[in-house]
Amino acid sequence: MKLRGLELYHVGLHQGSVLNDVADGLTVIYGPNEAGKSTLLAGIRALLFGRATQAEAAVSLGAGARVIGRLEDEEGTLWRVERSLSGRRRHPPTASAGDGRRLVGETQFQDQFSALREVEALLYQSVFTFQLAELQDLRDNKSASERLYAAGAAGGLSPMAMERSLAEAAKRLYNRDPRAKNALLLQCMAEMSALRDRLALANDTPDAYLRVKQELAQAMAEQAALQKELEAAERALDEARLMQRLRPVHDQLEALRERLRVMADGPHGLPAMAELSALRASSRAVEAQLRQLHELEGELQRLQSVIAEQVGQIHPGWLQPLPGGAAQRPLEQAALSVGVLQAARAYEARLDAGQREVAARQNDVQQQQRALHQAASLLQENGWTPAQSQADIEQAEADLARELAVCDDEMERLNELQRLWSQYEATAQEIAAYETAAGPPGRRKTRRSGRWLPACVAFAAFALAVIEVWQGAPVDGVLTAGFGLVLTAVLIGLGRRQGAAAHPPADAHLERLRVQRGQQEAALLQTARRLTWHAEAFAALWSVQQPTSEGFDAARLSNAWAEQLQTAKASLRERTRRLNALRDGLRETRQALLRWEAARDGLEEAQAKLAAAQAQLEQTDAAWQDFLTEVGLPKTAFHPNAFVVEANVVLSIRTAQAALAKQSEQAEELRNTIVQFLDATAAFAPAARGGEPAARDASALQRAFDVRMEGLNRALQMAADGEALQQEIREWQVQANTLAGGEASYTEKAVLLRETSEATWTDRLQSLEAQVSRLRALLQASQERQWQLTQALRSWQDGQETAHIVWQLAQTRARRDAIAHQWAAHVIAHQLVRQARQQFERAQQPALLKAAGALFARMTAGKYVDLLVLGDEEGAAGEAWFAVDAQGTHWRIDALSRGTREQIYLAMRLALIRAYQRRGTILPVVLDDPLVNFDSLRLAAVFAMLNEEAQSGQMLYLTCHKSVVELAESAGVPVVSLTGVE
């Protein structure tokens, strides 16, 4: 059977298709945490066996939860299987094939997919589909040996299970534990003991029968007397216990009633709670009114201050004299309107704009005057006057430009003269050097530089000859000396020929240099004569220091010539600087003249605008004075702003006075209400604290209110305490009535409780308890004696014969012997099976365990080579798992690391899966990230092994780790991604 697709609806957060076209072999399903991988595993379990289970958490199943899968059977037919998961009961599946066939119910479903009959749901969950948390279930839920043997025997019972079954059967027959009561052999022995007693009794005489009958009558009379005495004692005991339980309730009731009586006998008694609660509710409103009164009085004081302040703000200039020496403010009597204020504000804006305009124009005039004065001062500093024109300045600039051009030409000639002098000086130095080296005319200078080489060769040859002679080789010394002389002669000849060829006659070259110097002298004199201001100085210098004159000093001439050139250039630069300064001054003068003309024009324009602005301002002021006359006010010199401010003050005073009157009325109403409450609560005011308030202001009323509230709160507390006390008395009364069995009964018992002390009832209770215990013991002994006598009489009356009792005893003895033989057979079989199992373990491990050991060895790269599962004398409970390393050491798996233990459990499951597949049981294998605790090397090895094991079936590996995905991609394993969030 292969899984080809899966759909989940209302399972976790899955709402549709989860897997499609699942291939054979290994498939990796990747998804981050909470992507629904564990829910996918639970869905596959639910599809095949009807239960969506997982180890980590309960699966969330919504209303209408269902799973749909596409399964391929052994014949290759694809079936669409659907199963409902709603509710707690297990729903049967329905399946349909493409050819129209349908399956309904578990029976038809398992008939079509026979592998489901070979594997139960628990085994599929433990072996074929498992999470990391379920790895150890293979060991914890059921013994390992049992699973191993069952797998090896194709579903048979394991020897370990046989041992347990035989041991349990033997215990059911006979158990050495004395606490055991259900063993069949023990029951038979008890029956035999009873039959022996009956047989002894049956063999007694008739006198014994009469004696037993008489003893029975005495026992019955004694029992009746003891029963009556016990009943009387128990009633007295119950009464004493009731009085003992009732004592604290009664004492508490008496104490509460005494407290209530003291409160009622006080000077004011218990006040009525309803009346006090009404007054307390009214006090909250009065308290709010007091706060409001405080705020109103503060507001009234503020308004009075504002009015006084605003009255003082009215300008004294508005006061008008009245007959009798008094004064009035015209605006106080005037009917001010919004239109008058708007018109005044309009005049105010017009006058302000006119004044700003006049001030701005005056500022412009002043600025233009300052600019005109600054331009005239600059012209005077440069030697000009505003009367001169631009043409004069332009003529002066043209003259300066011409003179600057002459200076530039002069500088170029000086540079040319310096260049020619440098050439001339170089030629003269070359001529002087040549004449000094050549000597007098006609003499040749030969080259002597090559004479040292022949001398060195001759000296070396002589030295070698001397050394050879000294060493005892005179012939070699002579030959060496001769060779050195020949070589020296050859070198001398070569040197003479080279010297003759290297020194031609020098007169022609010297003559050429002298002609060149003459040409350079002519160029120097011609360039010097072209100078404008320095020609005479250079001509005088040349005439004094000519190269052909006596006492000519070339160095002195060179220094003088250079000094003259520097002096000429410095003089020319200074002249150029002065001319440039004059030109810059002329430019500043031109700009100053232009600024003077612009300032003059601007001043005239600003003066014209100032006159216009002043005329406009006068017109606006006249219109304002006319407006004052129209509104019935005298003309005044005040600005309209003063009028607006004064009018606003008067209007504000009127508004404040109206608000003051209104809030004064509200304050008076609040005072009246508060005084009424104070009158109603006057009885709660202590005489020592004062009665009526001394004044009607908020502070005095607040103090009187606080005094009233203090007394009212005390009265409320007293009333509340009284009600709570009465309620507590009622509750204790109910408890006392319940304990006593009614109110009348409690009234009677209360009289007794008042008359007696607690110690009296305690002593009586102890005495009655001792008496009841004694009577019960006597009654029980009497009852046992009566039962024994009754049984003895009944045995005689029933007519049991001794032969019948002997027959029953023989039957019971025979049954005991059969049970003993059966018990012995079970014990012997148990020992034989244990010995066989131990011999098998010592000789050979099961093939399934061997296969798991081989897989484990591959997982650990040979560090561990085998697995063993051994039992001991304690049976399955003592079963132990061992891992054998390469050195043969046995390691209990409890001593291994968690990752290694998980590898063992994984190897066991893979071996079981392989065994089932060899038997033809092929089911989808689902692994939910069981390799998270493996290191990288073992992870790679195990993943490769899983890929090999999956080739014979179908395996789904669920993971959230990228490392597993990378291994899958490198091995060519298909990877499916889950993008949902669970």
PDB file of N, CA and C in Angstrom, residues 285-368:
ATOM      1  N   ALA A 285     -24.613  65.339  47.579  1.00  0.00           N
ATOM      2  CA  ALA A 285     -25.020  66.477  46.756  1.00  0.00           C
ATOM      3  C   ALA A 285     -24.606  67.788  47.418  1.00  0.00           C
ATOM      4  N   VAL A 286     -24.778  67.890  48.769  1.00  0.00           N
ATOM      5  CA  VAL A 286     -24.399  69.124  49.474  1.00  0.00           C
ATOM      6  C   VAL A 286     -22.895  69.335  49.387  1.00  0.00           C
ATOM      7  N   GLU A 287     -22.136  68.205  49.443  1.00  0.00           N
ATOM      8  CA  GLU A 287     -20.681  68.332  49.325  1.00  0.00           C
ATOM      9  C   GLU A 287     -20.297  68.887  47.963  1.00  0.00           C
ATOM     10  N   ALA A 288     -20.956  68.414  46.920  1.00  0.00           N
ATOM     11  CA  ALA A 288     -20.693  68.960  45.580  1.00  0.00           C
ATOM     12  C   ALA A 288     -21.112  70.432  45.509  1.00  0.00           C
ATOM     13  N   GLN A 289     -22.229  70.796  46.158  1.00  0.00           N
ATOM     14  CA  GLN A 289     -22.660  72.200  46.160  1.00  0.00           C
ATOM     15  C   GLN A 289     -21.668  73.080  46.910  1.00  0.00           C
ATOM     16  N   LEU A 290     -21.070  72.544  47.981  1.00  0.00           N
ATOM     17  CA  LEU A 290     -20.047  73.319  48.689  1.00  0.00           C
ATOM     18  C   LEU A 290     -18.836  73.576  47.787  1.00  0.00           C
ATOM     19  N   ARG A 291     -18.423  72.537  47.056  1.00  0.00           N
ATOM     20  CA  ARG A 291     -17.314  72.754  46.129  1.00  0.00           C
ATOM     21  C   ARG A 291     -17.685  73.795  45.086  1.00  0.00           C
ATOM     22  N   GLN A 292     -18.919  73.712  44.586  1.00  0.00           N
ATOM     23  CA  GLN A 292     -19.369  74.694  43.599  1.00  0.00           C
ATOM     24  C   GLN A 292     -19.417  76.087  44.200  1.00  0.00           C
ATOM     25  N   LEU A 293     -19.837  76.179  45.497  1.00  0.00           N
ATOM     26  CA  LEU A 293     -19.890  77.499  46.151  1.00  0.00           C
ATOM     27  C   LEU A 293     -18.487  78.075  46.316  1.00  0.00           C
ATOM     28  N   HIS A 294     -17.552  77.230  46.689  1.00  0.00           N
ATOM     29  CA  HIS A 294     -16.162  77.696  46.776  1.00  0.00           C
ATOM     30  C   HIS A 294     -15.702  78.250  45.429  1.00  0.00           C
ATOM     31  N   GLU A 295     -15.993  77.507  44.366  1.00  0.00           N
ATOM     32  CA  GLU A 295     -15.583  77.967  43.029  1.00  0.00           C
ATOM     33  C   GLU A 295     -16.289  79.268  42.670  1.00  0.00           C
ATOM     34  N   LEU A 296     -17.599  79.379  43.003  1.00  0.00           N
ATOM     35  CA  LEU A 296     -18.325  80.611  42.672  1.00  0.00           C
ATOM     36  C   LEU A 296     -17.777  81.806  43.444  1.00  0.00           C
ATOM     37  N   GLU A 297     -17.480  81.625  44.749  1.00  0.00           N
ATOM     38  CA  GLU A 297     -16.936  82.734  45.509  1.00  0.00           C
ATOM     39  C   GLU A 297     -15.574  83.159  44.973  1.00  0.00           C
ATOM     40  N   GLY A 298     -14.770  82.175  44.565  1.00  0.00           N
ATOM     41  CA  GLY A 298     -13.500  82.544  43.936  1.00  0.00           C
ATOM     42  C   GLY A 298     -13.711  83.290  42.641  1.00  0.00           C
ATOM     43  N   GLU A 299     -14.714  82.851  41.862  1.00  0.00           N
ATOM     44  CA  GLU A 299     -14.998  83.536  40.601  1.00  0.00           C
ATOM     45  C   GLU A 299     -15.549  84.937  40.856  1.00  0.00           C
ATOM     46  N   LEU A 300     -16.380  85.086  41.911  1.00  0.00           N
ATOM     47  CA  LEU A 300     -16.899  86.422  42.238  1.00  0.00           C
ATOM     48  C   LEU A 300     -15.768  87.360  42.627  1.00  0.00           C
ATOM     49  N   GLN A 301     -14.857  86.883  43.438  1.00  0.00           N
ATOM     50  CA  GLN A 301     -13.718  87.723  43.808  1.00  0.00           C
ATOM     51  C   GLN A 301     -12.892  88.083  42.581  1.00  0.00           C
ATOM     52  N   ARG A 302     -12.726  87.103  41.691  1.00  0.00           N
ATOM     53  CA  ARG A 302     -11.955  87.404  40.477  1.00  0.00           C
ATOM     54  C   ARG A 302     -12.648  88.459  39.635  1.00  0.00           C
ATOM     55  N   LEU A 303     -13.989  88.341  39.475  1.00  0.00           N
ATOM     56  CA  LEU A 303     -14.727  89.321  38.672  1.00  0.00           C
ATOM     57  C   LEU A 303     -14.654  90.704  39.310  1.00  0.00           C
ATOM     58  N   GLN A 304     -14.762  90.792  40.634  1.00  0.00           N
ATOM     59  CA  GLN A 304     -14.654  92.093  41.293  1.00  0.00           C
ATOM     60  C   GLN A 304     -13.269  92.699  41.082  1.00  0.00           C
ATOM     61  N   SER A 305     -12.246  91.847  41.165  1.00  0.00           N
ATOM     62  CA  SER A 305     -10.888  92.350  40.915  1.00  0.00           C
ATOM     63  C   SER A 305     -10.741  92.819  39.481  1.00  0.00           C
ATOM     64  N   VAL A 306     -11.310  92.040  38.551  1.00  0.00           N
ATOM     65  CA  VAL A 306     -11.220  92.414  37.131  1.00  0.00           C
ATOM     66  C   VAL A 306     -11.921  93.745  36.889  1.00  0.00           C
ATOM     67  N   ILE A 307     -13.094  93.920  37.486  1.00  0.00           N
ATOM     68  CA  ILE A 307     -13.843  95.176  37.288  1.00  0.00           C
ATOM     69  C   ILE A 307     -13.050  96.344  37.847  1.00  0.00           C
ATOM     70  N   ALA A 308     -12.518  96.149  39.085  1.00  0.00           N
ATOM     71  CA  ALA A 308     -11.745  97.241  39.678  1.00  0.00           C
ATOM     72  C   ALA A 308     -10.522  97.559  38.840  1.00  0.00           C
ATOM     73  N   GLU A 309      -9.868  96.507  38.341  1.00  0.00           N
ATOM     74  CA  GLU A 309      -8.675  96.727  37.530  1.00  0.00           C
ATOM     75  C   GLU A 309      -9.027  97.427  36.230  1.00  0.00           C
ATOM     76  N   GLN A 310     -10.133  97.024  35.589  1.00  0.00           N
ATOM     77  CA  GLN A 310     -10.508  97.631  34.320  1.00  0.00           C
ATOM     78  C   GLN A 310     -11.001  99.075  34.504  1.00  0.00           C
ATOM     79  N   VAL A 311     -11.669  99.351  35.645  1.00  0.00           N
ATOM     80  CA  VAL A 311     -12.077 100.746  35.905  1.00  0.00           C
ATOM     81  C   VAL A 311     -10.852 101.636  36.009  1.00  0.00           C
ATOM     82  N   GLY A 312      -9.787 101.094  36.647  1.00  0.00           N
ATOM     83  CA  GLY A 312      -8.558 101.870  36.754  1.00  0.00           C
ATOM     84  C   GLY A 312      -7.831 102.020  35.452  1.00  0.00           C
ATOM     85  N   GLN A 313      -8.170 101.185  34.462  1.00  0.00           N
ATOM     86  CA  GLN A 313      -7.483 101.261  33.171  1.00  0.00           C
ATOM     87  C   GLN A 313      -8.035 102.355  32.259  1.00  0.00           C
ATOM     88  N   ILE A 314      -9.206 102.954  32.587  1.00  0.00           N
ATOM     89  CA  ILE A 314      -9.781 103.989  31.711  1.00  0.00           C
ATOM     90  C   ILE A 314      -8.888 105.221  31.771  1.00  0.00           C
ATOM     91  N   HIS A 315      -8.533 105.745  30.619  1.00  0.00           N
ATOM     92  CA  HIS A 315      -7.557 106.848  30.539  1.00  0.00           C
ATOM     93  C   HIS A 315      -8.130 108.123  31.157  1.00  0.00           C
ATOM     94  N   PRO A 316      -7.319 108.822  31.971  1.00  0.00           N
ATOM     95  CA  PRO A 316      -7.855 110.057  32.594  1.00  0.00           C
ATOM     96  C   PRO A 316      -8.236 111.119  31.573  1.00  0.00           C
ATOM     97  N   GLY A 317      -7.639 111.099  30.417  1.00  0.00           N
ATOM     98  CA  GLY A 317      -7.930 112.146  29.419  1.00  0.00           C
ATOM     99  C   GLY A 317      -9.345 112.108  28.912  1.00  0.00           C
ATOM    100  N   TRP A 318     -10.061 111.014  29.151  1.00  0.00           N
ATOM    101  CA  TRP A 318     -11.441 110.925  28.698  1.00  0.00           C
ATOM    102  C   TRP A 318     -12.417 111.517  29.712  1.00  0.00           C
ATOM    103  N   LEU A 319     -11.948 111.926  30.866  1.00  0.00           N
ATOM    104  CA  LEU A 319     -12.843 112.502  31.879  1.00  0.00           C
ATOM    105  C   LEU A 319     -13.323 113.889  31.435  1.00  0.00           C
ATOM    106  N   GLN A 320     -14.576 114.106  31.580  1.00  0.00           N
ATOM    107  CA  GLN A 320     -15.179 115.391  31.223  1.00  0.00           C
ATOM    108  C   GLN A 320     -15.703 116.053  32.510  1.00  0.00           C
ATOM    109  N   PRO A 321     -15.463 117.391  32.693  1.00  0.00           N
ATOM    110  CA  PRO A 321     -15.965 118.072  33.913  1.00  0.00           C
ATOM    111  C   PRO A 321     -17.481 118.201  33.856  1.00  0.00           C
ATOM    112  N   LEU A 322     -18.104 118.064  35.037  1.00  0.00           N
ATOM    113  CA  LEU A 322     -19.541 118.210  35.188  1.00  0.00           C
ATOM    114  C   LEU A 322     -19.808 119.367  36.146  1.00  0.00           C
ATOM    115  N   PRO A 323     -21.004 119.930  36.125  1.00  0.00           N
ATOM    116  CA  PRO A 323     -21.346 121.000  37.083  1.00  0.00           C
ATOM    117  C   PRO A 323     -21.164 120.505  38.507  1.00  0.00           C
ATOM    118  N   GLY A 324     -20.612 121.360  39.331  1.00  0.00           N
ATOM    119  CA  GLY A 324     -20.360 120.989  40.721  1.00  0.00           C
ATOM    120  C   GLY A 324     -18.975 120.409  40.938  1.00  0.00           C
ATOM    121  N   GLY A 325     -18.116 120.403  39.902  1.00  0.00           N
ATOM    122  CA  GLY A 325     -16.748 119.917  40.057  1.00  0.00           C
ATOM    123  C   GLY A 325     -16.576 118.431  39.851  1.00  0.00           C
ATOM    124  N   ALA A 326     -17.645 117.703  39.577  1.00  0.00           N
ATOM    125  CA  ALA A 326     -17.492 116.256  39.345  1.00  0.00           C
ATOM    126  C   ALA A 326     -16.984 115.992  37.926  1.00  0.00           C
ATOM    127  N   ALA A 327     -16.705 114.748  37.650  1.00  0.00           N
ATOM    128  CA  ALA A 327     -16.202 114.362  36.325  1.00  0.00           C
ATOM    129  C   ALA A 327     -16.914 113.097  35.865  1.00  0.00           C
ATOM    130  N   GLN A 328     -17.046 112.946  34.564  1.00  0.00           N
ATOM    131  CA  GLN A 328     -17.672 111.753  33.997  1.00  0.00           C
ATOM    132  C   GLN A 328     -16.862 111.255  32.812  1.00  0.00           C
ATOM    133  N   ARG A 329     -17.115 110.019  32.484  1.00  0.00           N
ATOM    134  CA  ARG A 329     -16.460 109.433  31.315  1.00  0.00           C
ATOM    135  C   ARG A 329     -17.514 109.337  30.232  1.00  0.00           C
ATOM    136  N   PRO A 330     -17.315 110.066  29.121  1.00  0.00           N
ATOM    137  CA  PRO A 330     -18.363 110.074  28.079  1.00  0.00           C
ATOM    138  C   PRO A 330     -18.701 108.664  27.577  1.00  0.00           C
ATOM    139  N   LEU A 331     -17.720 107.799  27.515  1.00  0.00           N
ATOM    140  CA  LEU A 331     -18.000 106.474  26.957  1.00  0.00           C
ATOM    141  C   LEU A 331     -18.871 105.628  27.870  1.00  0.00           C
ATOM    142  N   GLU A 332     -18.891 105.925  29.164  1.00  0.00           N
ATOM    143  CA  GLU A 332     -19.720 105.148  30.074  1.00  0.00           C
ATOM    144  C   GLU A 332     -21.200 105.340  29.788  1.00  0.00           C
ATOM    145  N   GLN A 333     -21.555 106.530  29.296  1.00  0.00           N
ATOM    146  CA  GLN A 333     -22.947 106.810  28.984  1.00  0.00           C
ATOM    147  C   GLN A 333     -23.276 106.585  27.525  1.00  0.00           C
ATOM    148  N   ALA A 334     -22.248 106.481  26.682  1.00  0.00           N
ATOM    149  CA  ALA A 334     -22.501 106.328  25.244  1.00  0.00           C
ATOM    150  C   ALA A 334     -23.012 104.923  24.944  1.00  0.00           C
ATOM    151  N   ALA A 335     -23.873 104.852  23.919  1.00  0.00           N
ATOM    152  CA  ALA A 335     -24.413 103.559  23.464  1.00  0.00           C
ATOM    153  C   ALA A 335     -23.438 102.966  22.455  1.00  0.00           C
ATOM    154  N   LEU A 336     -22.504 102.230  22.956  1.00  0.00           N
ATOM    155  CA  LEU A 336     -21.503 101.653  22.062  1.00  0.00           C
ATOM    156  C   LEU A 336     -22.097 100.462  21.313  1.00  0.00           C
ATOM    157  N   SER A 337     -21.786 100.418  20.009  1.00  0.00           N
ATOM    158  CA  SER A 337     -22.293  99.342  19.166  1.00  0.00           C
ATOM    159  C   SER A 337     -21.136  98.691  18.437  1.00  0.00           C
ATOM    160  N   VAL A 338     -21.479  97.541  17.862  1.00  0.00           N
ATOM    161  CA  VAL A 338     -20.467  96.815  17.108  1.00  0.00           C
ATOM    162  C   VAL A 338     -20.024  97.609  15.886  1.00  0.00           C
ATOM    163  N   GLY A 339     -20.965  98.287  15.240  1.00  0.00           N
ATOM    164  CA  GLY A 339     -20.613  99.069  14.058  1.00  0.00           C
ATOM    165  C   GLY A 339     -19.667 100.202  14.390  1.00  0.00           C
ATOM    166  N   VAL A 340     -19.881 100.888  15.551  1.00  0.00           N
ATOM    167  CA  VAL A 340     -18.981 101.986  15.934  1.00  0.00           C
ATOM    168  C   VAL A 340     -17.575 101.446  16.179  1.00  0.00           C
ATOM    169  N   LEU A 341     -17.488 100.291  16.889  1.00  0.00           N
ATOM    170  CA  LEU A 341     -16.167  99.720  17.141  1.00  0.00           C
ATOM    171  C   LEU A 341     -15.484  99.280  15.846  1.00  0.00           C
ATOM    172  N   GLN A 342     -16.264  98.716  14.913  1.00  0.00           N
ATOM    173  CA  GLN A 342     -15.674  98.307  13.642  1.00  0.00           C
ATOM    174  C   GLN A 342     -15.170  99.508  12.861  1.00  0.00           C
ATOM    175  N   ALA A 343     -15.987 100.619  12.863  1.00  0.00           N
ATOM    176  CA  ALA A 343     -15.530 101.823  12.163  1.00  0.00           C
ATOM    177  C   ALA A 343     -14.278 102.391  12.823  1.00  0.00           C
ATOM    178  N   ALA A 344     -14.229 102.373  14.167  1.00  0.00           N
ATOM    179  CA  ALA A 344     -13.046 102.888  14.868  1.00  0.00           C
ATOM    180  C   ALA A 344     -11.826 102.032  14.536  1.00  0.00           C
ATOM    181  N   ARG A 345     -12.033 100.708  14.466  1.00  0.00           N
ATOM    182  CA  ARG A 345     -10.895  99.847  14.125  1.00  0.00           C
ATOM    183  C   ARG A 345     -10.434 100.110  12.695  1.00  0.00           C
ATOM    184  N   ALA A 346     -11.404 100.409  11.786  1.00  0.00           N
ATOM    185  CA  ALA A 346     -11.019 100.726  10.406  1.00  0.00           C
ATOM    186  C   ALA A 346     -10.187 102.010  10.366  1.00  0.00           C
ATOM    187  N   TYR A 347     -10.639 103.070  11.108  1.00  0.00           N
ATOM    188  CA  TYR A 347      -9.831 104.298  11.163  1.00  0.00           C
ATOM    189  C   TYR A 347      -8.472 104.020  11.794  1.00  0.00           C
ATOM    190  N   GLU A 348      -8.489 103.150  12.802  1.00  0.00           N
ATOM    191  CA  GLU A 348      -7.213 102.812  13.457  1.00  0.00           C
ATOM    192  C   GLU A 348      -6.262 102.174  12.460  1.00  0.00           C
ATOM    193  N   ALA A 349      -6.785 101.254  11.651  1.00  0.00           N
ATOM    194  CA  ALA A 349      -5.934 100.598  10.662  1.00  0.00           C
ATOM    195  C   ALA A 349      -5.444 101.594   9.614  1.00  0.00           C
ATOM    196  N   ARG A 350      -6.335 102.512   9.165  1.00  0.00           N
ATOM    197  CA  ARG A 350      -5.922 103.481   8.145  1.00  0.00           C
ATOM    198  C   ARG A 350      -4.873 104.435   8.689  1.00  0.00           C
ATOM    199  N   LEU A 351      -5.074 104.916   9.933  1.00  0.00           N
ATOM    200  CA  LEU A 351      -4.088 105.820  10.519  1.00  0.00           C
ATOM    201  C   LEU A 351      -2.754 105.103  10.769  1.00  0.00           C
ATOM    202  N   ASP A 352      -2.818 103.876  11.231  1.00  0.00           N
ATOM    203  CA  ASP A 352      -1.576 103.142  11.451  1.00  0.00           C
ATOM    204  C   ASP A 352      -0.843 102.918  10.146  1.00  0.00           C
ATOM    205  N   ALA A 353      -1.614 102.593   9.075  1.00  0.00           N
ATOM    206  CA  ALA A 353      -0.971 102.380   7.779  1.00  0.00           C
ATOM    207  C   ALA A 353      -0.365 103.679   7.267  1.00  0.00           C
ATOM    208  N   GLY A 354      -1.093 104.823   7.429  1.00  0.00           N
ATOM    209  CA  GLY A 354      -0.547 106.101   6.986  1.00  0.00           C
ATOM    210  C   GLY A 354       0.700 106.479   7.767  1.00  0.00           C
ATOM    211  N   GLN A 355       0.699 106.275   9.058  1.00  0.00           N
ATOM    212  CA  GLN A 355       1.885 106.602   9.855  1.00  0.00           C
ATOM    213  C   GLN A 355       3.062 105.699   9.479  1.00  0.00           C
ATOM    214  N   ARG A 356       2.787 104.428   9.237  1.00  0.00           N
ATOM    215  CA  ARG A 356       3.878 103.554   8.813  1.00  0.00           C
ATOM    216  C   ARG A 356       4.412 103.989   7.454  1.00  0.00           C
ATOM    217  N   GLU A 357       3.504 104.399   6.570  1.00  0.00           N
ATOM    218  CA  GLU A 357       3.943 104.854   5.252  1.00  0.00           C
ATOM    219  C   GLU A 357       4.807 106.103   5.364  1.00  0.00           C
ATOM    220  N   VAL A 358       4.386 107.094   6.206  1.00  0.00           N
ATOM    221  CA  VAL A 358       5.180 108.330   6.380  1.00  0.00           C
ATOM    222  C   VAL A 358       6.543 107.989   6.984  1.00  0.00           C
ATOM    223  N   ALA A 359       6.551 107.079   7.987  1.00  0.00           N
ATOM    224  CA  ALA A 359       7.821 106.701   8.598  1.00  0.00           C
ATOM    225  C   ALA A 359       8.723 106.001   7.594  1.00  0.00           C
ATOM    226  N   ALA A 360       8.133 105.162   6.749  1.00  0.00           N
ATOM    227  CA  ALA A 360       8.941 104.471   5.748  1.00  0.00           C
ATOM    228  C   ALA A 360       9.516 105.452   4.743  1.00  0.00           C
ATOM    229  N   ARG A 361       8.680 106.420   4.312  1.00  0.00           N
ATOM    230  CA  ARG A 361       9.193 107.404   3.336  1.00  0.00           C
ATOM    231  C   ARG A 361      10.256 108.286   3.966  1.00  0.00           C
ATOM    232  N   GLN A 362      10.088 108.676   5.214  1.00  0.00           N
ATOM    233  CA  GLN A 362      11.129 109.432   5.896  1.00  0.00           C
ATOM    234  C   GLN A 362      12.424 108.626   5.997  1.00  0.00           C
ATOM    235  N   ASN A 363      12.301 107.388   6.257  1.00  0.00           N
ATOM    236  CA  ASN A 363      13.490 106.527   6.297  1.00  0.00           C
ATOM    237  C   ASN A 363      14.149 106.450   4.935  1.00  0.00           C
ATOM    238  N   ASP A 364      13.328 106.363   3.846  1.00  0.00           N
ATOM    239  CA  ASP A 364      13.899 106.346   2.487  1.00  0.00           C
ATOM    240  C   ASP A 364      14.653 107.634   2.206  1.00  0.00           C
ATOM    241  N   VAL A 365      14.081 108.791   2.597  1.00  0.00           N
ATOM    242  CA  VAL A 365      14.751 110.075   2.357  1.00  0.00           C
ATOM    243  C   VAL A 365      16.092 110.116   3.087  1.00  0.00           C
ATOM    244  N   GLN A 366      16.092 109.662   4.326  1.00  0.00           N
ATOM    245  CA  GLN A 366      17.341 109.656   5.096  1.00  0.00           C
ATOM    246  C   GLN A 366      18.372 108.736   4.458  1.00  0.00           C
ATOM    247  N   GLN A 367      17.943 107.584   3.985  1.00  0.00           N
ATOM    248  CA  GLN A 367      18.884 106.660   3.349  1.00  0.00           C
ATOM    249  C   GLN A 367      19.467 107.261   2.074  1.00  0.00           C
ATOM    250  N   GLN A 368      18.634 107.920   1.266  1.00  0.00           N
ATOM    251  CA  GLN A 368      19.123 108.525   0.036  1.00  0.00           C
ATOM    252  C   GLN A 368      20.078 109.680   0.343  1.00  0.00           C
TER     253      GLN A 368
END
